[in-house]
PDB file of C-alpha atoms in Angstrom:
ATOM      1  CA  UNK W   1       0.000   0.000   0.000  1.00  0.00           C
ATOM      2  CA  UNK W   2       1.298   3.407  -0.940  1.00  0.00           C
ATOM      3  CA  UNK W   3       1.846   5.948   1.833  1.00  0.00           C
ATOM      4  CA  UNK W   4      -0.484   8.946   1.566  1.00  0.00           C
ATOM      5  CA  UNK W   5       0.181  12.049   3.633  1.00  0.00           C
ATOM      6  CA  UNK W   6      -2.730  13.915   5.199  1.00  0.00           C
ATOM      7  CA  UNK W   7      -1.046  17.252   4.511  1.00  0.00           C
ATOM      8  CA  UNK W   8      -2.249  19.332   1.543  1.00  0.00           C
ATOM      9  CA  UNK W   9      -0.199  18.763  -1.615  1.00  0.00           C
ATOM     10  CA  UNK W  10       0.948  22.025  -3.249  1.00  0.00           C
ATOM     11  CA  UNK W  11       2.285  22.020  -6.798  1.00  0.00           C
ATOM     12  CA  UNK W  12       3.323  25.067  -8.819  1.00  0.00           C
ATOM     13  CA  UNK W  13       1.891  25.145 -12.340  1.00  0.00           C
ATOM     14  CA  UNK W  14       4.624  26.303 -14.716  1.00  0.00           C
ATOM     15  CA  UNK W  15       3.603  28.676 -17.484  1.00  0.00           C
ATOM     16  CA  UNK W  16       0.156  29.399 -16.015  1.00  0.00           C
ATOM     17  CA  UNK W  17      -1.012  32.997 -15.592  1.00  0.00           C
ATOM     18  CA  UNK W  18      -3.362  34.000 -12.787  1.00  0.00           C
ATOM     19  CA  UNK W  19      -6.882  34.696 -14.121  1.00  0.00           C
ATOM     20  CA  UNK W  20      -7.163  37.721 -11.823  1.00  0.00           C
ATOM     21  CA  UNK W  21      -3.803  39.558 -11.712  1.00  0.00           C
ATOM     22  CA  UNK W  22      -2.226  37.898 -14.825  1.00  0.00           C
ATOM     23  CA  UNK W  23       1.012  37.126 -12.907  1.00  0.00           C
ATOM     24  CA  UNK W  24       2.939  34.330 -14.613  1.00  0.00           C
ATOM     25  CA  UNK W  25       4.253  31.295 -12.676  1.00  0.00           C
ATOM     26  CA  UNK W  26       2.498  32.280  -9.430  1.00  0.00           C
ATOM     27  CA  UNK W  27      -0.360  29.738  -9.551  1.00  0.00           C
ATOM     28  CA  UNK W  28      -0.329  26.738  -7.205  1.00  0.00           C
ATOM     29  CA  UNK W  29      -2.578  23.689  -7.433  1.00  0.00           C
ATOM     30  CA  UNK W  30      -3.600  22.517  -3.955  1.00  0.00           C
ATOM     31  CA  UNK W  31      -5.000  19.073  -3.218  1.00  0.00           C
ATOM     32  CA  UNK W  32      -6.600  18.363   0.155  1.00  0.00           C
ATOM     33  CA  UNK W  33      -7.163  14.792   1.304  1.00  0.00           C
ATOM     34  CA  UNK W  34      -8.939  15.288   4.632  1.00  0.00           C
ATOM     35  CA  UNK W  35     -11.722  15.621   5.706  1.00  0.00           C
ATOM     36  CA  UNK W  36     -12.651  14.824   2.084  1.00  0.00           C
ATOM     37  CA  UNK W  37     -10.812  15.237  -1.204  1.00  0.00           C
ATOM     38  CA  UNK W  38     -10.804  18.741  -2.671  1.00  0.00           C
ATOM     39  CA  UNK W  39      -8.708  20.478  -5.308  1.00  0.00           C
ATOM     40  CA  UNK W  40      -8.297  24.143  -6.192  1.00  0.00           C
ATOM     41  CA  UNK W  41      -5.803  26.653  -7.585  1.00  0.00           C
ATOM     42  CA  UNK W  42      -4.451  29.648  -5.725  1.00  0.00           C
ATOM     43  CA  UNK W  43      -2.351  32.625  -6.842  1.00  0.00           C
ATOM     44  CA  UNK W  44       0.546  33.301  -4.472  1.00  0.00           C
ATOM     45  CA  UNK W  45       0.762  36.922  -5.686  1.00  0.00           C
ATOM     46  CA  UNK W  46      -2.830  38.154  -5.201  1.00  0.00           C
ATOM     47  CA  UNK W  47      -4.555  35.334  -3.262  1.00  0.00           C
ATOM     48  CA  UNK W  48      -7.128  34.523  -5.985  1.00  0.00           C
ATOM     49  CA  UNK W  49      -8.616  31.021  -5.632  1.00  0.00           C
ATOM     50  CA  UNK W  50     -10.714  28.940  -8.001  1.00  0.00           C
ATOM     51  CA  UNK W  51     -12.225  25.499  -7.491  1.00  0.00           C
ATOM     52  CA  UNK W  52     -12.463  22.812 -10.143  1.00  0.00           C
ATOM     53  CA  UNK W  53     -16.038  22.607 -11.463  1.00  0.00           C
ATOM     54  CA  UNK W  54     -18.183  19.705 -10.249  1.00  0.00           C
ATOM     55  CA  UNK W  55     -19.596  17.266 -12.852  1.00  0.00           C
ATOM     56  CA  UNK W  56     -22.974  19.057 -12.610  1.00  0.00           C
ATOM     57  CA  UNK W  57     -21.274  22.427 -13.177  1.00  0.00           C
ATOM     58  CA  UNK W  58     -19.448  21.020 -16.205  1.00  0.00           C
ATOM     59  CA  UNK W  59     -22.748  19.986 -17.796  1.00  0.00           C
ATOM     60  CA  UNK W  60     -24.201  23.474 -17.189  1.00  0.00           C
ATOM     61  CA  UNK W  61     -21.067  25.135 -18.627  1.00  0.00           C
ATOM     62  CA  UNK W  62     -21.110  22.903 -21.691  1.00  0.00           C
ATOM     63  CA  UNK W  63     -24.802  23.560 -22.304  1.00  0.00           C
ATOM     64  CA  UNK W  64     -24.336  27.318 -22.064  1.00  0.00           C
ATOM     65  CA  UNK W  65     -21.314  27.129 -24.367  1.00  0.00           C
ATOM     66  CA  UNK W  66     -23.271  24.983 -26.811  1.00  0.00           C
ATOM     67  CA  UNK W  67     -25.958  27.660 -27.084  1.00  0.00           C
ATOM     68  CA  UNK W  68     -23.321  30.354 -27.640  1.00  0.00           C
ATOM     69  CA  UNK W  69     -21.193  28.364 -30.099  1.00  0.00           C
ATOM     70  CA  UNK W  70     -23.016  26.349 -32.743  1.00  0.00           C
ATOM     71  CA  UNK W  71     -19.756  24.800 -34.013  1.00  0.00           C
ATOM     72  CA  UNK W  72     -19.470  22.467 -31.034  1.00  0.00           C
ATOM     73  CA  UNK W  73     -21.175  19.088 -31.081  1.00  0.00           C
ATOM     74  CA  UNK W  74     -22.054  16.860 -28.140  1.00  0.00           C
ATOM     75  CA  UNK W  75     -19.565  15.795 -25.505  1.00  0.00           C
ATOM     76  CA  UNK W  76     -18.996  12.074 -25.053  1.00  0.00           C
ATOM     77  CA  UNK W  77     -17.464  10.619 -21.914  1.00  0.00           C
ATOM     78  CA  UNK W  78     -15.021   7.722 -22.016  1.00  0.00           C
ATOM     79  CA  UNK W  79     -14.658   4.944 -19.478  1.00  0.00           C
ATOM     80  CA  UNK W  80     -12.299   7.077 -17.378  1.00  0.00           C
ATOM     81  CA  UNK W  81     -14.716  10.040 -17.238  1.00  0.00           C
ATOM     82  CA  UNK W  82     -12.662  12.208 -19.602  1.00  0.00           C
ATOM     83  CA  UNK W  83     -14.771  14.305 -21.958  1.00  0.00           C
ATOM     84  CA  UNK W  84     -14.246  14.071 -25.703  1.00  0.00           C
ATOM     85  CA  UNK W  85     -15.462  17.097 -27.665  1.00  0.00           C
ATOM     86  CA  UNK W  86     -16.231  16.645 -31.354  1.00  0.00           C
ATOM     87  CA  UNK W  87     -16.067  19.708 -33.603  1.00  0.00           C
ATOM     88  CA  UNK W  88     -17.760  20.099 -36.992  1.00  0.00           C
TER      89      UNK W  88
END
């Protein structure tokens, strides 16, 4: 069995700009394991945080994008849950 720490895992994301302050290489991905799994990004320069969308949020986002962009076809999900977007 692999050892899993209870401490949050912090990983810098190289080449990523903060959506708020546009600072480059200041975004950290944080994974929490307790009390339940959670994942979000945080900017070390301005403190901006953003959570990964839930599966229900993803469906809402895709539906709103589909209405805005008629070039996008349906999204199919593979066995691993990854979405595959087909374009016309």
